[in-house]
CSV table of C-alpha atoms and ligand atoms in Angstrom, one decimal:
chain,number,residue,atom,x,y,z
X,1,MET,CA,0.0,0.0,0.0
X,2,SER,CA,2.8,2.4,1.0
X,3,ASP,CA,4.5,1.9,-2.4
X,4,ASP,CA,1.3,2.4,-4.2
X,5,ILE,CA,0.7,5.8,-2.6
X,6,SER,CA,4.3,6.9,-3.2
X,7,GLN,CA,4.2,5.8,-6.8
X,8,LEU,CA,0.8,7.3,-7.5
X,9,THR,CA,2.0,10.5,-5.9
X,10,ALA,CA,5.1,10.7,-8.0
X,11,LYS,CA,3.4,9.7,-11.2
X,12,HIS,CA,0.5,12.1,-11.0
X,13,THR,CA,1.6,15.0,-8.8
X,14,TYR,CA,4.6,17.2,-9.1
X,15,GLY,CA,7.5,17.0,-6.6
X,16,THR,CA,8.7,20.5,-6.2
X,17,TRP,CA,12.2,22.0,-6.7
X,18,ARG,CA,13.5,18.9,-8.2
X,19,ALA,CA,13.6,16.9,-11.4
X,20,GLN,CA,10.9,14.4,-11.2
X,21,ARG,CA,12.9,11.2,-11.9
X,22,GLY,CA,13.7,9.2,-8.9
X,23,TRP,CA,11.3,10.9,-6.6
X,24,LYS,CA,10.0,8.5,-4.0
X,25,PRO,CA,8.3,10.4,-1.2
X,26,ILE,CA,7.9,8.9,2.2
X,27,HIS,CA,4.2,8.0,2.7
X,28,VAL,CA,3.5,9.6,6.1
X,29,THR,CA,0.5,8.1,7.9
X,30,ARG,CA,0.7,9.9,11.3
X,31,ALA,CA,2.5,12.7,13.0
X,32,GLU,CA,2.4,13.7,16.7
X,33,GLY,CA,4.6,16.0,18.8
X,34,CYS,CA,8.1,15.9,17.5
X,35,ALA,CA,7.8,12.8,15.4
X,36,PHE,CA,6.0,11.3,12.3
X,37,TRP,CA,5.5,7.8,11.1
X,38,ASP,CA,5.6,6.1,7.7
X,39,ALA,CA,3.2,3.5,6.4
X,40,SER,CA,5.5,0.7,7.6
X,41,GLY,CA,5.2,2.1,11.2
X,42,LYS,CA,8.7,3.5,11.3
X,43,ARG,CA,9.1,6.5,13.5
X,44,TYR,CA,11.1,9.6,12.5
X,45,LEU,CA,12.2,12.3,14.9
X,46,ASP,CA,11.5,15.6,13.1
X,47,LEU,CA,14.6,17.7,13.7
X,48,SER,CA,13.6,20.4,11.2
X,49,SER,CA,9.9,20.9,12.0
X,50,GLN,CA,9.2,19.8,8.4
X,51,LEU,CA,10.0,23.0,6.5
X,52,ILE,CA,10.8,24.9,9.7
X,53,CYS,CA,7.1,25.5,10.2
X,54,SER,CA,5.6,23.0,12.7
X,55,ASN,CA,6.9,25.0,15.6
X,56,LEU,CA,4.2,23.8,18.1
X,57,GLY,CA,4.9,20.2,17.2
X,58,HIS,CA,2.6,18.0,15.0
X,59,GLN,CA,-1.1,17.8,15.5
X,60,ASN,CA,-1.4,20.5,18.2
X,61,GLN,CA,-4.8,20.0,19.5
X,62,ALA,CA,-5.8,23.6,20.1
X,63,VAL,CA,-4.9,24.5,16.6
X,64,ILE,CA,-6.9,21.6,15.2
X,65,ASP,CA,-9.9,22.4,17.3
X,66,ALA,CA,-9.8,26.0,16.1
X,67,ILE,CA,-9.9,24.9,12.5
X,68,CYS,CA,-12.8,22.5,13.1
X,69,ALA,CA,-14.8,25.0,15.1
X,70,GLN,CA,-14.3,27.7,12.4
X,71,ALA,CA,-15.3,25.2,9.7
X,72,ARG,CA,-18.5,24.5,11.5
X,73,ASP,CA,-19.1,28.2,12.2
X,74,LEU,CA,-18.2,29.9,8.9
X,75,ALA,CA,-15.9,28.1,6.5
X,76,TYR,CA,-15.8,30.8,3.9
X,77,ILE,CA,-16.9,34.3,3.3
X,78,SER,CA,-15.7,36.7,0.6
X,79,PRO,CA,-12.8,38.9,1.7
X,80,ALA,CA,-15.0,41.9,0.6
X,81,HIS,CA,-17.1,41.1,3.8
X,82,THR,CA,-15.7,40.5,7.2
X,83,CYS,CA,-16.3,38.1,10.0
X,84,GLU,CA,-15.4,38.0,13.7
X,85,ILE,CA,-12.3,36.0,13.3
X,86,ARG,CA,-10.7,38.4,10.9
X,87,ALA,CA,-11.0,41.3,13.3
X,88,ARG,CA,-9.9,39.1,16.3
X,89,VAL,CA,-6.8,37.9,14.5
X,90,ALA,CA,-5.8,41.5,13.7
X,91,GLN,CA,-6.3,42.4,17.3
X,92,LYS,CA,-4.3,39.4,18.4
X,93,LEU,CA,-1.4,40.2,16.0
X,94,LEU,CA,-1.2,43.7,17.6
X,95,GLU,CA,-0.1,42.0,20.8
X,96,VAL,CA,2.9,40.2,19.2
X,97,MET,CA,4.0,42.3,16.2
X,98,PRO,CA,6.8,44.9,16.6
X,99,LYS,CA,5.1,48.0,17.8
X,100,GLY,CA,4.1,50.3,14.9
X,101,LEU,CA,3.0,47.6,12.6
X,102,ASP,CA,-0.8,47.7,12.8
X,103,LYS,CA,-2.5,47.0,9.5
X,104,PHE,CA,-2.4,43.6,7.9
X,105,PHE,CA,-3.0,41.8,4.6
X,106,PHE,CA,-3.8,38.1,4.9
X,107,ALA,CA,-2.4,35.9,2.1
X,108,THR,CA,-2.1,32.2,1.8
X,109,SER,CA,1.7,31.6,1.9
X,110,GLY,CA,5.0,33.3,2.6
X,111,THR,CA,5.6,33.6,-1.2
X,112,GLU,CA,2.3,35.5,-1.6
X,113,ALA,CA,3.0,37.7,1.4
X,114,ASN,CA,6.3,38.8,-0.2
X,115,GLU,CA,4.6,39.3,-3.5
X,116,ALA,CA,2.1,41.6,-1.9
X,117,ALA,CA,4.8,43.4,0.1
X,118,PHE,CA,6.7,44.3,-3.1
X,119,LYS,CA,3.5,45.8,-4.6
X,120,ILE,CA,2.8,47.8,-1.4
X,121,ALA,CA,6.3,49.1,-1.2
X,122,ARG,CA,6.3,50.2,-4.8
X,123,ALA,CA,2.9,51.8,-4.7
X,124,TYR,CA,3.7,53.6,-1.4
X,125,THR,CA,7.1,55.0,-2.4
X,126,GLY,CA,6.3,55.5,-6.1
X,127,LYS,CA,9.7,53.9,-6.7
X,128,HIS,CA,10.5,50.7,-8.5
X,129,LYS,CA,13.7,48.9,-7.4
X,130,ILE,CA,14.0,46.3,-4.7
X,131,ILE,CA,17.3,45.4,-3.2
X,132,ALA,CA,17.6,41.9,-1.9
X,133,ARG,CA,20.7,39.9,-0.9
X,134,TYR,CA,22.3,37.0,-2.7
X,135,THR,CA,22.1,34.4,0.0
X,136,SER,CA,18.3,34.4,0.5
X,137,TYR,CA,15.0,32.8,-0.3
X,138,HIS,CA,11.8,34.7,-0.5
X,139,GLY,CA,9.4,32.4,-2.4
X,140,SER,CA,8.6,30.8,-5.8
X,141,THR,CA,6.3,33.1,-7.8
X,142,ALA,CA,7.5,35.7,-10.3
X,143,GLY,CA,8.1,38.4,-7.8
X,144,SER,CA,9.3,36.5,-4.8
X,145,VAL,CA,11.6,34.3,-6.8
X,146,ALA,CA,13.0,37.4,-8.5
X,147,ALA,CA,14.1,38.5,-5.1
X,148,THR,CA,15.5,35.1,-4.2
X,149,GLY,CA,19.2,35.1,-4.2
X,150,ASP,CA,19.8,31.4,-4.1
X,151,PHE,CA,20.2,29.1,-7.0
X,152,ARG,CA,16.4,28.4,-7.3
X,153,ARG,CA,16.2,31.7,-9.1
X,154,TRP,CA,18.5,30.5,-11.9
X,155,PHE,CA,15.9,28.0,-13.1
X,156,ILE,CA,13.2,30.6,-13.2
X,157,GLU,CA,15.1,33.2,-15.1
X,158,PRO,CA,14.4,31.6,-18.6
X,159,THR,CA,10.7,31.3,-17.7
X,160,GLY,CA,10.3,34.8,-16.4
X,161,LYS,CA,10.4,36.9,-13.2
X,162,ILE,CA,9.6,40.5,-12.3
X,163,PRO,CA,12.2,43.1,-13.3
X,164,GLY,CA,13.6,45.6,-10.9
X,165,VAL,CA,15.3,43.4,-8.2
X,166,ILE,CA,19.0,43.8,-7.6
X,167,PHE,CA,21.2,42.0,-5.2
X,168,GLY,CA,23.6,43.1,-2.6
X,169,PRO,CA,25.9,41.3,-0.2
X,170,GLU,CA,24.5,39.2,2.6
X,171,VAL,CA,25.9,39.3,6.2
X,172,ASN,CA,27.8,36.1,6.6
X,173,CYS,CA,30.6,36.4,9.1
X,174,TYR,CA,31.8,32.8,8.4
X,175,ARG,CA,32.1,33.4,4.6
X,176,CYS,CA,32.1,37.2,4.2
X,177,PRO,CA,31.2,38.1,0.6
X,178,LEU,CA,33.4,41.1,0.9
X,179,GLY,CA,36.4,39.1,2.2
X,180,ARG,CA,36.4,41.0,5.5
X,181,THR,CA,36.5,39.8,9.1
X,182,SER,CA,34.1,40.9,11.9
X,183,PRO,CA,34.3,43.1,13.9
X,184,GLU,CA,37.2,44.9,12.1
X,185,CYS,CA,34.9,45.2,9.0
X,186,ASN,CA,32.7,47.6,10.8
X,187,LEU,CA,29.7,46.1,9.0
X,188,ALA,CA,31.0,46.9,5.5
X,189,CYS,CA,28.2,44.7,4.2
X,190,ALA,CA,25.5,46.9,5.7
X,191,ASP,CA,27.2,50.1,4.5
X,192,TYR,CA,27.6,48.6,1.0
X,193,LEU,CA,23.8,48.3,0.8
X,194,ALA,CA,23.5,52.0,1.5
X,195,TYR,CA,26.1,52.7,-1.2
X,196,MET,CA,23.9,50.7,-3.6
X,197,ILE,CA,20.9,52.8,-2.8
X,198,ASP,CA,22.8,56.0,-3.3
X,199,HIS,CA,24.0,54.9,-6.7
X,200,GLU,CA,20.9,53.1,-7.9
X,201,GLU,CA,18.3,55.7,-7.1
X,202,ASN,CA,14.6,54.7,-7.6
X,203,VAL,CA,14.9,52.2,-4.8
X,204,ALA,CA,11.5,51.3,-3.1
X,205,ALA,CA,12.7,48.8,-0.5
X,206,ILE,CA,15.5,46.7,0.9
X,207,LEU,CA,14.3,43.1,1.6
X,208,VAL,CA,16.1,40.9,4.2
X,209,GLU,CA,15.6,37.8,6.1
X,210,PRO,CA,16.7,39.2,9.5
X,211,ILE,CA,18.2,35.8,10.1
X,212,VAL,CA,18.7,34.0,6.8
X,213,GLY,CA,17.0,30.6,7.0
X,214,THR,CA,17.3,27.9,4.4
X,215,ASN,CA,20.6,29.4,3.2
X,216,GLY,CA,22.4,28.8,6.4
X,217,VAL,CA,20.9,30.4,9.5
X,218,LEU,CA,23.1,33.5,9.2
X,219,VAL,CA,22.8,35.4,12.4
X,220,PRO,CA,24.0,39.0,11.9
X,221,PRO,CA,26.1,40.9,14.5
X,222,PRO,CA,23.8,42.8,16.8
X,223,GLU,CA,24.5,46.2,15.2
X,224,TYR,CA,23.7,45.0,11.7
X,225,LEU,CA,20.0,45.4,11.4
X,226,PRO,CA,19.8,48.7,13.3
X,227,ARG,CA,22.5,50.0,11.0
X,228,LEU,CA,20.6,48.9,7.9
X,229,ALA,CA,17.3,50.3,9.2
X,230,GLU,CA,19.0,53.6,9.8
X,231,HIS,CA,20.5,53.6,6.3
X,232,ALA,CA,17.1,52.8,4.7
X,233,LYS,CA,15.2,55.4,6.8
X,234,LYS,CA,17.7,58.2,6.0
X,235,ARG,CA,17.2,57.5,2.3
X,236,GLY,CA,13.4,57.1,2.2
X,237,VAL,CA,13.7,53.5,1.4
X,238,LEU,CA,11.4,50.9,3.1
X,239,LEU,CA,12.9,48.0,5.1
X,240,ILE,CA,11.0,44.8,4.5
X,241,ALA,CA,11.7,42.0,7.0
X,242,ASP,CA,10.9,38.5,5.7
X,243,GLU,CA,10.1,36.6,8.9
X,244,VAL,CA,8.4,33.7,7.2
X,245,MET,CA,10.9,31.3,8.7
X,246,SER,CA,12.5,33.3,11.5
X,247,GLY,CA,9.2,34.3,13.2
X,248,TRP,CA,7.0,32.6,15.8
X,249,GLY,CA,9.4,31.8,18.5
X,250,ARG,CA,11.9,30.1,16.3
X,251,THR,CA,14.8,32.3,17.5
X,252,GLY,CA,13.5,32.8,21.1
X,253,LYS,CA,11.4,35.9,20.3
X,254,TRP,CA,8.1,36.4,18.4
X,255,PHE,CA,10.2,37.7,15.5
X,256,ALA,CA,13.9,37.9,14.9
X,257,VAL,CA,13.8,41.7,14.6
X,258,ASP,CA,12.8,41.8,18.2
X,259,HIS,CA,16.4,40.8,19.2
X,260,TRP,CA,17.6,44.2,17.9
X,261,GLY,CA,14.6,46.4,18.6
X,262,VAL,CA,14.1,47.1,14.9
X,263,THR,CA,10.6,47.8,13.5
X,264,PRO,CA,10.6,47.3,9.8
X,265,ASP,CA,8.2,49.2,7.6
X,266,ILE,CA,6.8,45.9,6.4
X,267,LEU,CA,7.0,42.5,8.0
X,268,THR,CA,6.0,39.4,6.1
X,269,THR,CA,5.4,36.1,7.8
X,270,ALA,CA,3.6,32.7,7.4
X,271,LYS,CA,4.5,29.1,8.5
X,272,GLY,CA,4.5,29.0,12.3
X,273,ILE,CA,1.6,31.5,12.6
X,274,THR,CA,-0.8,28.5,12.2
X,275,ASN,CA,1.8,25.8,13.0
X,276,ALA,CA,1.5,25.3,9.2
X,277,ALA,CA,-1.7,23.4,9.7
X,278,VAL,CA,-3.5,25.7,7.2
X,279,PRO,CA,-1.9,28.1,4.7
X,280,LEU,CA,-1.8,31.6,6.1
X,281,GLY,CA,0.6,34.4,5.1
X,282,VAL,CA,0.6,37.9,6.6
X,283,VAL,CA,1.9,41.3,5.5
X,284,ALA,CA,2.1,43.7,8.4
X,285,THR,CA,2.5,47.4,7.6
X,286,THR,CA,3.0,50.7,9.4
X,287,ARG,CA,0.2,53.2,9.8
X,288,ALA,CA,2.0,55.6,7.4
X,289,ILE,CA,1.7,53.0,4.7
X,290,ALA,CA,-1.9,52.2,5.7
X,291,ASP,CA,-2.7,55.9,5.5
X,292,TYR,CA,-1.4,56.1,1.9
X,293,PHE,CA,-4.0,53.5,0.8
X,294,GLU,CA,-6.9,55.5,2.4
X,295,ASP,CA,-7.2,57.4,-0.9
X,296,ASN,CA,-5.2,55.2,-3.2
X,297,MET,CA,-6.2,51.9,-4.7
X,298,PHE,CA,-4.9,48.8,-2.8
X,299,ALA,CA,-4.5,47.0,-6.0
X,300,HIS,CA,-4.2,43.4,-4.8
X,301,GLY,CA,-6.3,40.5,-3.5
X,302,HIS,CA,-7.5,37.0,-4.1
X,303,THR,CA,-10.5,34.7,-3.4
X,304,TYR,CA,-8.8,33.0,-0.5
X,305,GLU,CA,-7.3,36.1,1.0
X,306,ALA,CA,-8.3,36.5,4.7
X,307,HIS,CA,-9.9,33.1,4.5
X,308,PRO,CA,-11.7,32.3,7.9
X,309,LEU,CA,-10.3,28.8,8.0
X,310,THR,CA,-6.7,30.0,7.8
X,311,LEU,CA,-7.3,32.8,10.3
X,312,ALA,CA,-8.9,30.8,13.1
X,313,PRO,CA,-5.9,28.7,14.1
X,314,ALA,CA,-3.6,31.8,14.3
X,315,ILE,CA,-5.3,32.9,17.5
X,316,ALA,CA,-5.1,29.4,18.9
X,317,ALA,CA,-1.4,29.1,17.9
X,318,ILE,CA,-0.5,32.4,19.6
X,319,ASP,CA,-2.2,31.3,22.7
X,320,GLU,CA,-0.3,28.0,22.6
X,321,TYR,CA,3.1,29.7,22.2
X,322,ARG,CA,2.2,31.6,25.4
X,323,ARG,CA,0.6,28.7,27.3
X,324,LEU,CA,3.6,26.5,26.7
X,325,ASP,CA,6.1,29.4,27.2
X,326,LEU,CA,7.7,28.5,23.9
X,327,LEU,CA,9.6,31.7,23.4
X,328,ASN,CA,11.6,31.2,26.6
X,329,ARG,CA,11.8,27.5,25.9
X,330,SER,CA,13.2,28.1,22.4
X,331,ALA,CA,15.9,30.4,23.9
X,332,THR,CA,16.9,28.0,26.7
X,333,MET,CA,16.7,24.8,24.7
X,334,GLY,CA,18.5,26.7,21.9
X,335,GLU,CA,21.5,27.4,24.1
X,336,LEU,CA,21.6,23.8,25.1
X,337,LEU,CA,21.4,22.7,21.4
X,338,GLY,CA,24.1,25.2,20.5
X,339,ALA,CA,26.4,23.8,23.2
X,340,LYS,CA,25.8,20.2,22.0
X,341,LEU,CA,26.4,21.1,18.4
X,342,ARG,CA,29.6,22.9,19.3
X,343,ALA,CA,30.7,19.7,21.1
X,344,LEU,CA,30.0,17.8,17.9
X,345,LYS,CA,32.2,20.3,16.1
X,346,GLU,CA,35.1,19.4,18.4
X,347,LYS,CA,34.7,15.8,17.4
X,348,HIS,CA,34.0,16.0,13.7
X,349,PRO,CA,36.6,17.5,11.4
X,350,SER,CA,33.9,17.8,8.7
X,351,ILE,CA,32.1,20.5,10.6
X,352,GLY,CA,33.3,23.9,9.6
X,353,ASP,CA,30.9,26.0,11.5
X,354,VAL,CA,27.8,25.8,13.8
X,355,ARG,CA,25.7,28.9,14.3
X,356,GLY,CA,22.2,29.8,15.4
X,357,LEU,CA,19.8,31.5,17.8
X,358,GLY,CA,17.0,29.9,19.7
X,359,LEU,CA,16.0,26.6,18.2
X,360,PHE,CA,17.4,27.6,14.8
X,361,TRP,CA,20.8,26.2,14.0
X,362,ALA,CA,23.0,25.4,11.0
X,363,VAL,CA,25.8,22.8,10.8
X,364,GLU,CA,28.0,23.7,7.9
X,365,LEU,CA,30.2,21.0,6.5
X,366,VAL,CA,33.5,21.6,4.9
X,367,ARG,CA,36.2,19.5,3.2
X,368,ASP,CA,38.9,21.6,4.8
X,369,ARG,CA,38.5,23.6,8.0
X,370,GLU,CA,41.5,25.8,7.3
X,371,THR,CA,40.5,26.9,3.8
X,372,LYS,CA,36.7,26.5,4.5
X,373,GLU,CA,36.4,24.7,1.2
X,374,PRO,CA,32.9,23.3,1.1
X,375,PHE,CA,32.1,19.7,0.0
X,376,ASN,CA,29.6,21.1,-2.5
X,377,THR,CA,28.4,24.3,-4.1
X,378,PRO,CA,25.0,25.6,-5.3
X,379,GLN,CA,26.2,24.7,-8.8
X,380,ASP,CA,26.6,21.0,-7.7
X,381,LYS,CA,23.1,21.1,-6.3
X,382,ALA,CA,21.7,22.7,-9.4
X,383,ALA,CA,23.4,20.1,-11.5
X,384,ARG,CA,21.9,17.3,-9.4
X,385,LYS,CA,25.3,15.9,-8.3
X,386,PRO,CA,25.3,13.7,-5.2
X,387,LEU,CA,25.9,16.0,-2.2
X,388,VAL,CA,27.8,15.0,0.9
X,389,VAL,CA,25.3,16.7,3.1
X,390,GLU,CA,22.5,14.7,1.5
X,391,ALA,CA,24.3,11.5,2.2
X,392,VAL,CA,24.6,12.6,5.8
X,393,ALA,CA,20.8,13.4,6.0
X,394,ALA,CA,20.0,10.1,4.3
X,395,GLU,CA,22.0,8.2,6.9
X,396,MET,CA,20.1,10.1,9.6
X,397,LEU,CA,16.8,9.2,8.0
X,398,LYS,CA,17.8,5.6,8.0
X,399,ARG,CA,18.4,6.0,11.7
X,400,GLY,CA,15.0,7.5,12.2
X,401,VAL,CA,15.8,11.2,12.3
X,402,SER,CA,14.6,13.6,9.6
X,403,VAL,CA,16.7,16.7,9.0
X,404,LEU,CA,16.8,19.3,6.3
X,405,SER,CA,19.9,19.5,4.2
X,406,TRP,CA,20.9,22.3,1.9
X,407,VAL,CA,24.0,22.5,-0.4
X,408,SER,CA,26.6,22.1,2.3
X,409,HIS,CA,24.8,22.5,5.6
X,410,LEU,CA,22.1,20.9,7.8
X,411,ILE,CA,19.4,22.9,9.5
X,412,VAL,CA,18.6,21.8,13.0
X,413,ALA,CA,15.3,23.5,13.9
X,414,PRO,CA,13.1,21.1,15.8
X,415,PRO,CA,9.6,21.9,17.1
X,416,LEU,CA,9.9,24.3,20.0
X,417,ILE,CA,8.4,21.6,22.3
X,418,ILE,CA,11.3,19.3,21.9
X,419,THR,CA,12.7,17.7,25.1
X,420,GLU,CA,16.4,17.2,25.9
X,421,GLU,CA,16.0,13.5,25.5
X,422,GLU,CA,14.6,14.0,22.0
X,423,LEU,CA,17.4,16.4,21.1
X,424,ASP,CA,20.0,13.8,22.3
X,425,GLU,CA,18.3,11.2,20.1
X,426,GLY,CA,18.5,13.5,17.1
X,427,LEU,CA,22.1,14.5,17.8
X,428,ALA,CA,23.2,10.9,18.3
X,429,ALA,CA,22.0,10.1,14.7
X,430,LEU,CA,23.9,13.2,13.5
X,431,ASP,CA,27.0,12.2,15.4
X,432,ALA,CA,26.9,8.8,13.7
X,433,ALA,CA,26.1,10.0,10.2
X,434,LEU,CA,28.8,12.6,10.3
X,435,GLU,CA,31.3,9.8,9.9
X,436,ILE,CA,30.4,9.8,6.2
X,437,ALA,CA,31.5,13.4,5.9
X,438,ASP,CA,34.6,13.0,8.1
X,439,GLN,CA,35.9,10.3,5.8
X,440,LYS,CA,35.8,12.8,3.0
X,441,VAL,CA,37.7,15.7,4.6
X,442,ALA,CA,41.0,16.7,3.1
X,443,GLY,CA,43.7,14.4,4.4
X,444,ALA,CA,41.4,11.8,5.9
X,445,ALA,CA,42.6,8.2,5.7
X,446,ALA,CA,41.0,6.5,2.8
T,1,PLP,C1,12.4,33.3,4.4
T,1,PLP,C2,11.3,32.7,3.5
T,1,PLP,N1,10.5,33.5,2.8
T,1,PLP,C3,9.5,33.1,2.0
T,1,PLP,C4,9.3,31.7,2.0
T,1,PLP,C5,8.2,31.2,1.1
T,1,PLP,O1,7.2,30.8,1.9
T,1,PLP,P1,6.1,29.8,1.4
T,1,PLP,O2,6.8,28.5,1.2
T,1,PLP,O3,5.1,29.7,2.5
T,1,PLP,O4,5.5,30.3,0.1
T,1,PLP,C6,10.1,30.8,2.7
T,1,PLP,C7,9.9,29.4,2.6
T,1,PLP,O5,10.6,28.6,3.1
T,1,PLP,C8,11.1,31.4,3.5
T,1,PLP,O6,11.9,30.6,4.2
């Protein structure tokens, strides 16, 4: 039965961000807490919260109850009307959003939230260009993928993307794109973005993941985001914070920007807002932006926007983050996780760097610690070469631990409810699987 489901899925539905040949998805029959099970009954510890989105753990009861109750009460009403849940979610978001963001557009994914944010920024400023950074992911549609710095954009370029997005350097203190070293660099990467604005003109917004997610959990130095916000403000350019992955307790705060006291002009989010149980994306804007649209057309919308079924679990999820004290838990368990990962780095020569904040960590693998030569590059991934990091993740999966791998790093970002015993179970599998990479480091005995 399991093979049937997997084969039928692969034959008649598209597996995304991959060539279709060879796709054999795991048929998942059950998920609960920090684990899921396949059709054979095998259990997998979920060390990456699926796509860093099941922050409350699988099948959170309060979230599910909220969806069911809303389905019975009012499953759909046109976004031109309103219903109680829409107003209540807005009210609830005011409690957790950075102060000053108080008007919301409800989309159905992070991709769409970013798409809407670009339109809003361009309409509000009357300017066209958007500056994003190379090491980033912002979504898969024509706008959001145009702003995506990583290799997924390369595949879209022949098929079309929006014009007007340009790329600047990311903040990556392990592999500085400017070849500098922190703190002597004095945040040259932030200042270079200001230089870009000054020389480009016609810039509507700078778009950043405050902590870059998929592309390596890049935590900036504390002065980075405040500096960037200041540069943008001084130049009349909006700062858009994409908190699709970094929001909702993942880093130990509601949003990553909260670590540095920065209120962006626009914040986009999705994923953990509903524990990913239903598709909800949010664009949060300042009152100044909201005021602009009082007498100007808000030229955006779709049938499923502000969909009651997607909104209802947001309130339940926020209540659950609070009831389970998950922001504090993410911070304290995150410190523990960081310490354990650093201990693994001592043991495994294939680990070049471990970095993270809260329960959001990357383990970057290298062939050579001295030169930081990676095992694989985005070009390798794009060319579908076998990747060392994928071999490590496959070995972990064999051992019953699911982890997200990307080019040359693993992302350890478990549900925020994870226990220390579960962490140890996951890290034991990582410890064992890293032998595969250790054998390939420069100078390792054959
Ligand atoms: C930072 C960031 N922005 C946007 C997206 C796109 O969100 P979605 O997959 O919900 O469209 C993602 C997805 O992983 C993301 O990590």
